[in-house]
Short mmCIF file of C-alpha atoms and ligand atoms in Angstrom, two decimals:
data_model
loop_
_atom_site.label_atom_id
_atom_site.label_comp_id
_atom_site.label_asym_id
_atom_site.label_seq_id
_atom_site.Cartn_x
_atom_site.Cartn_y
_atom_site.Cartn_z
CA UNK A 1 92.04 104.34 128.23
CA UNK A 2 89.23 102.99 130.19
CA UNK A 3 85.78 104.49 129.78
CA UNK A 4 84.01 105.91 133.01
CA UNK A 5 82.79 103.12 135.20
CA UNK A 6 84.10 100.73 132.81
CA UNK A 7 85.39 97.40 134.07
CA UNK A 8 88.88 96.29 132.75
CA UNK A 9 89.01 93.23 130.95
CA UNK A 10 90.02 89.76 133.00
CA UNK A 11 92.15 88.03 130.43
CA UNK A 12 94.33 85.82 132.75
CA UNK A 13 91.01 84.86 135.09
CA UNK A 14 89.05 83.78 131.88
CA UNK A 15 92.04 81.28 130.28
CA UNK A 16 91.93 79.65 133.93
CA UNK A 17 88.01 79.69 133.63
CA UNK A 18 88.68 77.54 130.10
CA UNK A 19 91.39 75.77 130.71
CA UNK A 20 89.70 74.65 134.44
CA UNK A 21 86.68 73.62 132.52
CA UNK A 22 88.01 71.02 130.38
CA UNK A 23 89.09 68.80 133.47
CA UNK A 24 85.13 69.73 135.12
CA UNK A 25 83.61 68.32 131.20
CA UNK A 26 84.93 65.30 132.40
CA UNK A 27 83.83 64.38 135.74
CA UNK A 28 80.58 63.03 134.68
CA UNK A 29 78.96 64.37 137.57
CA UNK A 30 79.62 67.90 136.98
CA UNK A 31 76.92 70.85 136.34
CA UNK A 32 79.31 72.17 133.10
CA UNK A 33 79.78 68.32 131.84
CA UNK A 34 76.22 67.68 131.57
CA UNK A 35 75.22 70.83 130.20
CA UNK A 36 77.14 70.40 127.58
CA UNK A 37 77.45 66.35 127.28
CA UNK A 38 75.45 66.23 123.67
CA UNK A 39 77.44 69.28 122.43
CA UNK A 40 80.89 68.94 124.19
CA UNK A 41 82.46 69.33 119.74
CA UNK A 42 80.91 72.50 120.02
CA UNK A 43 82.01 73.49 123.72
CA UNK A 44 85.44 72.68 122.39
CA UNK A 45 85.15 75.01 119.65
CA UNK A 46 83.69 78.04 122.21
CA UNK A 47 86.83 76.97 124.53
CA UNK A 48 89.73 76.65 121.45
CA UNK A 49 88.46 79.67 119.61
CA UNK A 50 88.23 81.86 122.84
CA UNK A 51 91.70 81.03 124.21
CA UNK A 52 92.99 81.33 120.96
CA UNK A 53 92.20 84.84 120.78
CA UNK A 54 93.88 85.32 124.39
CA UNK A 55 96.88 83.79 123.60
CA UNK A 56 99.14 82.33 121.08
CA UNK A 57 98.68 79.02 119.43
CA UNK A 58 102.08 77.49 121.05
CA UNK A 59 100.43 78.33 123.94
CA UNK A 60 96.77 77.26 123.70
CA UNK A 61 98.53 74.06 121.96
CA UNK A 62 100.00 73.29 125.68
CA UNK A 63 97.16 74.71 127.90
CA UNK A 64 94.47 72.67 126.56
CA UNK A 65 96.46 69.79 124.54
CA UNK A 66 95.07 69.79 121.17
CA UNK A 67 97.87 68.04 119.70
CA UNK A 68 99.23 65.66 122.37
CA UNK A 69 97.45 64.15 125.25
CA UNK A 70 97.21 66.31 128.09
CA UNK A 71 96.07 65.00 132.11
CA UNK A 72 95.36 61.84 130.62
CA UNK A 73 93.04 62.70 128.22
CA UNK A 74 93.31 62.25 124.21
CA UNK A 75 94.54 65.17 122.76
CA UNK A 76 92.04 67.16 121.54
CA UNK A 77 92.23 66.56 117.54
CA UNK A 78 92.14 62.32 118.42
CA UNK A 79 89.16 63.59 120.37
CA UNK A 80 87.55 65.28 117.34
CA UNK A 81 88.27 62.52 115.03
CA UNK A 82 86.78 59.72 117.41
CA UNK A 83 83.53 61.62 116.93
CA UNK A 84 83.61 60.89 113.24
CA UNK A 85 81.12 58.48 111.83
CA UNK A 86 82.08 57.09 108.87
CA UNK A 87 79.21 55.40 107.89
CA UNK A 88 77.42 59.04 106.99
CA UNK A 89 80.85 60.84 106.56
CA UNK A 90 79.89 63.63 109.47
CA UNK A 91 80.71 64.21 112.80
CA UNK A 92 78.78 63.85 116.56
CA UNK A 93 78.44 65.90 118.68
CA UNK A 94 80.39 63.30 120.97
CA UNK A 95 81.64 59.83 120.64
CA UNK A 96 79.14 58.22 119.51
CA UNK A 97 76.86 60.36 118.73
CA UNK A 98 75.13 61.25 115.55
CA UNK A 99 76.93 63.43 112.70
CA UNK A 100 74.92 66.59 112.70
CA UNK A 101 75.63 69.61 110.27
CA UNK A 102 76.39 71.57 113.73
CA UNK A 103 79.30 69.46 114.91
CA UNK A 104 80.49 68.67 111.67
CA UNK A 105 81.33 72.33 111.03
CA UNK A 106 82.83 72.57 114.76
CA UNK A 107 85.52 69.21 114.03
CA UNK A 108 86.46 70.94 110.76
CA UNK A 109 86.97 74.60 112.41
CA UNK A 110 88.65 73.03 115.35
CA UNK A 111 90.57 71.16 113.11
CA UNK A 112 91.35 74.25 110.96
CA UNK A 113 92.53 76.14 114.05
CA UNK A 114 94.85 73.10 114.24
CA UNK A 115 95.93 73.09 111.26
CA UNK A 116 95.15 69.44 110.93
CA UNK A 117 92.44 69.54 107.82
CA UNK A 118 94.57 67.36 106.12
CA UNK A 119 93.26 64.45 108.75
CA UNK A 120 89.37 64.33 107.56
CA UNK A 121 88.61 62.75 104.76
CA UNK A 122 87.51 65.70 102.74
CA UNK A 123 85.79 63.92 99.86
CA UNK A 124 83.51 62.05 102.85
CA UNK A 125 82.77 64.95 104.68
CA UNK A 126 81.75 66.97 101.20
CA UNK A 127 79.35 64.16 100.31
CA UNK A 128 77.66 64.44 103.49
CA UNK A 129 77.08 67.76 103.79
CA UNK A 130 76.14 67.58 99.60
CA UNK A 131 73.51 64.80 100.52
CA UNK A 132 71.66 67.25 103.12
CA UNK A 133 70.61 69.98 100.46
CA UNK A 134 66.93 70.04 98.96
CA UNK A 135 65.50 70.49 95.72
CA UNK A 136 64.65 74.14 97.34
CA UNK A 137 68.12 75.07 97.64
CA UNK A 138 68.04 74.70 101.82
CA UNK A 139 69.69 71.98 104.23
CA UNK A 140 68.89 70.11 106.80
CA UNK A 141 70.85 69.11 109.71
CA UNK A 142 71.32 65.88 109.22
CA UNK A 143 69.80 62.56 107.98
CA UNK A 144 66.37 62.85 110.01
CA UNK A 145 65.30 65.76 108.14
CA UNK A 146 64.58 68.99 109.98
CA UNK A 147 65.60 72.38 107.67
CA UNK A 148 66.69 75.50 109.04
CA UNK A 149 68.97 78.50 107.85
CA UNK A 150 71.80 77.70 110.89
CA UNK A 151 72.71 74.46 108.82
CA UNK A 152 72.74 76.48 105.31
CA UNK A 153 75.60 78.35 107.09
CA UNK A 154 77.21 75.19 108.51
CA UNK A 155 77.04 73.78 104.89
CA UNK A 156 78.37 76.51 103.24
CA UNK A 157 81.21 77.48 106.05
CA UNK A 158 82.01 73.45 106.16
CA UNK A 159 82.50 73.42 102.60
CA UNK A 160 84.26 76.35 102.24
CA UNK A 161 86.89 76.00 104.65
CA UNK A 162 87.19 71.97 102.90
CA UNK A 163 87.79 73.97 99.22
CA UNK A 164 84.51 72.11 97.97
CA UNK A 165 81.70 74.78 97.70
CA UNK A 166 81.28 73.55 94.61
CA UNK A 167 79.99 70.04 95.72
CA UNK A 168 76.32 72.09 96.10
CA UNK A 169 74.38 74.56 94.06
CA UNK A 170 75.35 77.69 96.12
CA UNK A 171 73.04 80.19 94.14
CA UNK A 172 69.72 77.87 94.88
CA UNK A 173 71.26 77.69 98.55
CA UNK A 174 71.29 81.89 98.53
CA UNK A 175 67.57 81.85 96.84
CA UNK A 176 66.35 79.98 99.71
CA UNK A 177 67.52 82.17 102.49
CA UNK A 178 66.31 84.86 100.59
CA UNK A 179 63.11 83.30 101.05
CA UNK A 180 63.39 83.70 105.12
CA UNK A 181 63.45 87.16 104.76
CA UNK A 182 60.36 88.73 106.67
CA UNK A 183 58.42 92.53 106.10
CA UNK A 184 61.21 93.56 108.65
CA UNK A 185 63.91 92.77 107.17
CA UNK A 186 65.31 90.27 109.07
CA UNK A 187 65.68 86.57 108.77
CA UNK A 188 63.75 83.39 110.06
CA UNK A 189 64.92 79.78 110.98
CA UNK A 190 62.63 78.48 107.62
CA UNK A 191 60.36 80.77 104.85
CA UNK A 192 57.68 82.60 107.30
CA UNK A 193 59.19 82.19 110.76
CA UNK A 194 59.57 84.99 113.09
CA UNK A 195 63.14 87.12 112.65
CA UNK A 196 65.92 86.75 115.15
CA UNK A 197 69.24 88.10 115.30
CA UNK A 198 71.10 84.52 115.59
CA UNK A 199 69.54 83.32 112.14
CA UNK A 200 70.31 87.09 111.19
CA UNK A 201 74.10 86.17 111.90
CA UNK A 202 73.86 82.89 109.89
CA UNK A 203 71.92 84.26 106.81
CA UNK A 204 74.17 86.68 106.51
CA UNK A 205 76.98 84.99 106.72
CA UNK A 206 75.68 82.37 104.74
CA UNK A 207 75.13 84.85 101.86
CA UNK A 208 78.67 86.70 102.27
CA UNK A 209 80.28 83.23 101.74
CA UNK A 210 77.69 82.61 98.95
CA UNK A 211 79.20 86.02 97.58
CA UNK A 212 75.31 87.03 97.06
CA UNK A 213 74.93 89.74 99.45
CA UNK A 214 73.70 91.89 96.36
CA UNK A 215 70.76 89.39 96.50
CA UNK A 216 69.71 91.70 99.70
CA UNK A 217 68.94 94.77 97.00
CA UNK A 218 67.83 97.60 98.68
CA UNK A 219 66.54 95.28 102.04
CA UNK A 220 70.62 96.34 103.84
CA UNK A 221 69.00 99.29 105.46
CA UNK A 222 66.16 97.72 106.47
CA UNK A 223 68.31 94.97 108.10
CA UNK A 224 70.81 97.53 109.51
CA UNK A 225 68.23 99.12 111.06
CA UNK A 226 66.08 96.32 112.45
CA UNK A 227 69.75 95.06 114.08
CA UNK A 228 70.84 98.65 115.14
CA UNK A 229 67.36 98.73 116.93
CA UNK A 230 68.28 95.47 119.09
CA UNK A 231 70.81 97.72 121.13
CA UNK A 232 68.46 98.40 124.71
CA UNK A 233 69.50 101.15 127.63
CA UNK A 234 71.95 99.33 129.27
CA UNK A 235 74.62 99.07 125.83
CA UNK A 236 73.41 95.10 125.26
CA UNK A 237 71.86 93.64 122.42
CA UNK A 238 68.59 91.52 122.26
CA UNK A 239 67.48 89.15 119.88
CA UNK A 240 64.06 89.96 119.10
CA UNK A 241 62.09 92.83 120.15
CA UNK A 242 61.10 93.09 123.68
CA UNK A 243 63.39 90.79 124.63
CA UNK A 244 66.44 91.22 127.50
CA UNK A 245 69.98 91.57 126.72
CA UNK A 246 72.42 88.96 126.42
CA UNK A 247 75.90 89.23 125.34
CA UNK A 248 75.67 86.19 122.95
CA UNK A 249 73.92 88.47 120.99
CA UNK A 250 76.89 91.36 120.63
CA UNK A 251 78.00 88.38 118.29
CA UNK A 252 75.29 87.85 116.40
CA UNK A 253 74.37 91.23 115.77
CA UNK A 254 77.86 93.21 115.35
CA UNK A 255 79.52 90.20 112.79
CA UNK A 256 76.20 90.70 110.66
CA UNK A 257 76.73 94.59 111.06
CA UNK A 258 80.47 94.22 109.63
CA UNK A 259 79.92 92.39 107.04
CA UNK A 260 76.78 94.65 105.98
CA UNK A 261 79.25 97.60 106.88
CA UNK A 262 77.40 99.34 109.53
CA UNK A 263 78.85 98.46 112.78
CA UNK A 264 78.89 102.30 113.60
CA UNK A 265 74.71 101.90 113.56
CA UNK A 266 75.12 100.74 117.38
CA UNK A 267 77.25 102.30 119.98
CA UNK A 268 80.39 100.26 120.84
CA UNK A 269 81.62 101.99 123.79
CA UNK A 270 78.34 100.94 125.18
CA UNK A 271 78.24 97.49 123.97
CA UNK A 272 81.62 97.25 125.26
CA UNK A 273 81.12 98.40 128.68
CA UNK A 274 77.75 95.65 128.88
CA UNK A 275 80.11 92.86 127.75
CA UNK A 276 82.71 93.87 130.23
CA UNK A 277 79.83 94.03 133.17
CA UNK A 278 78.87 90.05 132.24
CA UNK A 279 82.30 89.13 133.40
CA UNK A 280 82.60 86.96 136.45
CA UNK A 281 85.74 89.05 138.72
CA UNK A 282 86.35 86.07 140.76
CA UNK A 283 86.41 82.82 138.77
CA UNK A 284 86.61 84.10 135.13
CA UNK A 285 84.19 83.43 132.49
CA UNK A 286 81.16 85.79 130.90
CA UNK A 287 77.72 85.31 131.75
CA UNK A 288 74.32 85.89 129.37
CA UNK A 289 73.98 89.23 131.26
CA UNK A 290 75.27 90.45 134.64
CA UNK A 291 75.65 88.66 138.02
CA UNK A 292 74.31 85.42 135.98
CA UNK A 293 76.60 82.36 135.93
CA UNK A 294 79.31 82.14 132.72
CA UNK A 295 79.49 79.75 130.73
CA UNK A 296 81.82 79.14 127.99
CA UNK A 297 79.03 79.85 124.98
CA UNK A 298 78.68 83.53 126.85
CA UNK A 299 82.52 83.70 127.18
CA UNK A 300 83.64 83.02 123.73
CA UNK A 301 80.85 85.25 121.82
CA UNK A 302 81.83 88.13 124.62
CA UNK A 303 85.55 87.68 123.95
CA UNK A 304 84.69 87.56 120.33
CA UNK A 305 82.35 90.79 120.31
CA UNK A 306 85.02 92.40 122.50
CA UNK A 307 87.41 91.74 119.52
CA UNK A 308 84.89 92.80 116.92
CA UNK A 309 84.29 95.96 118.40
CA UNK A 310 88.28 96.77 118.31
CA UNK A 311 87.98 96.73 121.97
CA UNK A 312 90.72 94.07 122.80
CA UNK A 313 93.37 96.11 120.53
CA UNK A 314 93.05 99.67 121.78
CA UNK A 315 95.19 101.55 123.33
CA UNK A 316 95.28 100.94 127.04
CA UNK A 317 94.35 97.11 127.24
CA UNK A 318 97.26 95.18 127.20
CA UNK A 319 98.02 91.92 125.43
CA UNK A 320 98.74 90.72 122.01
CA UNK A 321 94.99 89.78 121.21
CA UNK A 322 94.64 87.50 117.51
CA UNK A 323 91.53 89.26 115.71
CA UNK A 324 88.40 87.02 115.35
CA UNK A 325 86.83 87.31 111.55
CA UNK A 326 82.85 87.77 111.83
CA UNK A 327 82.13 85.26 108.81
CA UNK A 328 83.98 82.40 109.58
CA UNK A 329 84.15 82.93 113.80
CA UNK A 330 87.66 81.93 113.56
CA UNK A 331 90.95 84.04 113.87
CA UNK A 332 91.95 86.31 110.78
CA UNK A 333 95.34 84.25 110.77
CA UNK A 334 93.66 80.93 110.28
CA UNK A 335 91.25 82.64 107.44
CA UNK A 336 94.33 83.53 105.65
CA UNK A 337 96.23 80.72 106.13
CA UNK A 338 93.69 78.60 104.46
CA UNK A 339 92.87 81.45 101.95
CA UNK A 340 89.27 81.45 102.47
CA UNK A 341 86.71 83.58 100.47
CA UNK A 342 84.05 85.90 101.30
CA UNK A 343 82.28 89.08 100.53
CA UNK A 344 81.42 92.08 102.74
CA UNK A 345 79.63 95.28 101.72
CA UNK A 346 81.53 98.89 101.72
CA UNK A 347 78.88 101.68 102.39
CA UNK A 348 80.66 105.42 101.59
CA UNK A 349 82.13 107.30 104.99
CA UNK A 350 82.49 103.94 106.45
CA UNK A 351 85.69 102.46 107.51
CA UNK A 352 86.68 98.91 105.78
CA UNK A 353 87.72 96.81 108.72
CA UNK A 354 91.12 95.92 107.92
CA UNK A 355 90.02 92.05 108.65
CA UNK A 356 87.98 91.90 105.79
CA UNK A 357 90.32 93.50 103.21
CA UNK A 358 90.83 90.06 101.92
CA UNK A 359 87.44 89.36 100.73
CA UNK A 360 85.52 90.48 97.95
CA UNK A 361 83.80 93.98 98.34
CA UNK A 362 80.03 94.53 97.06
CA UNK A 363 79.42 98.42 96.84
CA UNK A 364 75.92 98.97 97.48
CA UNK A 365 76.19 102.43 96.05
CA UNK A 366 77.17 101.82 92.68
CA UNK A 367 75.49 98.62 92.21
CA UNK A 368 78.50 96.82 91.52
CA UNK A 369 81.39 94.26 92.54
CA UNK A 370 84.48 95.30 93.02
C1 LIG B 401 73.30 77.88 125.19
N1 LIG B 401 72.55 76.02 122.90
O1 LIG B 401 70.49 74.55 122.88
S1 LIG B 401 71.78 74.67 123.51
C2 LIG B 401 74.19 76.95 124.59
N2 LIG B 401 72.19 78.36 124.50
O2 LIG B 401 72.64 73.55 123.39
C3 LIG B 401 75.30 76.56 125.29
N3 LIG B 401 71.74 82.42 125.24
O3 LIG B 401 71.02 75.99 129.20
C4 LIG B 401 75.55 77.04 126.57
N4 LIG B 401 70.18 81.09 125.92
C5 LIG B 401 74.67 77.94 127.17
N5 LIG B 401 77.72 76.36 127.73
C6 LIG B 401 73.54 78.34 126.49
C7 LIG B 401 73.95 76.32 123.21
C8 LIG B 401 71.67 77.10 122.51
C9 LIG B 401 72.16 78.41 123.05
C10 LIG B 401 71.06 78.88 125.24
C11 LIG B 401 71.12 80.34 125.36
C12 LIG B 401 72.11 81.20 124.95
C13 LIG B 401 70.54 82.38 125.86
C14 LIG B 401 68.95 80.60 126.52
C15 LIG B 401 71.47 77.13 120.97
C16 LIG B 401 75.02 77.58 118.59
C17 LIG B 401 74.66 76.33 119.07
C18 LIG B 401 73.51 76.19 119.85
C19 LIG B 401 72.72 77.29 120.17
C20 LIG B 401 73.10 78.53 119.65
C21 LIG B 401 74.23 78.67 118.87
C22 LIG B 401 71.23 75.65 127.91
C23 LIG B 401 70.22 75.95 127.00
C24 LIG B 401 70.38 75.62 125.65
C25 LIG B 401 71.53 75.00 125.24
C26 LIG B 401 72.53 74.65 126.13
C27 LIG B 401 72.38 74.99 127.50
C28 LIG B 401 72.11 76.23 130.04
C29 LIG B 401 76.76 76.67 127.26
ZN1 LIG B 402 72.94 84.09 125.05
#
């Protein structure tokens, strides 16, 4: 059932709005193509991952051509790989680009959805992303040097969906975003920068697959709360206080609220019905907030908060949507396929999400791991 005033959700106008982009990415003249020129690995990711929840993988196989060559192009996985650089064992964010932490972990996820892991050289790609963490336990992003907490979660997701976590000291790397915790309880980009709900979403995540979310102590509700408080009048999420709405931010906020166990601390029926507003009715796509332009970084994290908040798999919306899993942005089925290991928090009265039954449980209550 659809909620008063609620706009349905356009699943067949936004896999034409994806599948139309990739032939715009390549007319080098195009608004979308250079946008997103210097992180088209990434845009692929966004585009895979969000058809991939519309449809099945047969069929985002032959809509987009991962696997064989589609309208001329490469298919995308002989894409991917020409962005490797061997010489630092990473990956660009296009041919010839630099390896960056960012991309790297957007080849190997796009290669995990794939199911072509087997192609990278694991033992390259672990010794790059080994050679980026400091003495302090953090990384940086690639050889030039700059640290933030995004690229401790791009190690530690990169290595984890390779098998090799243990290629770097994982507790130091959980100390150190431990340090980025502010008075507020959220997290910063380095130790003593201003919280926001993005590095939020990668601390978090970064800790769950560090299986050190008990490292938070009491600070969960204190966290819960500061993200709960990001919800504003019209259902959206913002990223800071005093900030607008945008729906990149439902991501953000509700994958760090599942794994802390407190998505009910927003209101999803109001969440929902924001996301659904940000959809363009005509050409597909979701926007940052309403009656902006989409783009397909908006229309992947909308899709994917739609699916976080159950909304794509309740009664009354059609289609047989694949679940997304809020630590590793990809779909359950691909998490379990490659077995991959996490930890979420249980908090009594609330509901497990059956998508994270997998993982490890810490129960903040009795102080202890299940
Ligand atoms: C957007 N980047 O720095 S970016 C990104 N933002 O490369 C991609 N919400 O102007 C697209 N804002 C659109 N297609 C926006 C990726 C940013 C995030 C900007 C944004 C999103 C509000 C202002 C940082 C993962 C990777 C990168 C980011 C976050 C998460 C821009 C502005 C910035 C960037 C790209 C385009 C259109 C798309
Ligand atoms: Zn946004």
């Amino acid at each position: 059932m659809l909620l008063e005033g609620e706009q349905p959700f356009f699943d067949s106008l936004h896999t034409d709005y994806i599948v139309g982009l990739a032939s715009k990415l390549d007319a080098p003249t195009s608004y979308e193509g250079a946008v997103t020129e210097h992180l088209r690995m990434s845009g692929v990711y966004w585009s895979l991952t969000a058809l991939s929840l519309l449809k099945s993988p047969e069929q985002v196989d032959s809509l987009m051509g991962i696997t064989a060559p589609k309208d001329g192009r490469p298919s995308l996985v002989d894409w991917t790989m020409s962005c490797y650089d061997s010489r630092t064992g990473g990956f660009g964010g296009n041919v010839g680009h630099d390896a960056h932490l960012l991309y790297t972990l957007s080849a190997i996820q796009i290669l995990a959805l794939a199911d072509k892991i087997d192609m990278v050289n694991k033992d390259a790609v672990t010794k790059f992303v080994a050679s980026l963490q400091q003495p302090d336990g953090s990384f940086a992003g690639d050889e030039w040097g700059e640290i933030d907490t995004r690229f401790t979660y791009c190690a530690l997701s990169t290595l984890s969906l390779l098998g090799r976590l243990d290629a770097v000291d994982v507790d130091k790397a959980a100390q150190y975003i431990i340090k980025c915790r502010n008075l507020d309880g959220g997290f910063g980009c380095v130790v003593g920068a201003e919280s926001h709900a993005g590095q939020v979403f990668c601390c978090i995540g970064a800790l769950s697959i560090a299986k050190s979310l008990h490292l938070l102590g009491d600070g969960a509700d204190l966290l819960g709360w500061w993200l709960a408080e990001r919800q504003v009048d019209s259902g959206g999420l913002n990223g800071r206080p005093e900030k607008q709405a945008d729906v990149c931010y439902s991501w953000w906020i509700l994958s760090a609220l599942s794994i802390l166990g407190r998505v009910s601390w927003i209101s999803g029926d109001k969440l929902a019905t924001f996301i659904l507003k940000c959809q363009d009715n005509d050409d597909g796509g979701i926007a940052d907030r309403p009656d902006d332009m989409a783009d397909v970084f908006h229309t992947f994290f909308g899709i994917a908060g739609l699916s976080l908040l159950g909304h794509l798999h309740k009664d009354g919306v059609d289609g047989d949507y694949r679940k997304i899993d809020p630590v590793y942005a990809l779909p359950t089925d691909v998490v379990e396929r490659l077995g991959l290991q996490a930890q979420v928090m249980t908090r009594k009265g609330e509901p497990v999400d059956e998508r994270l039954e997998s993982f490890d449980v810490y129960n903040e209550e009795k102080g202890f791991r299940q």
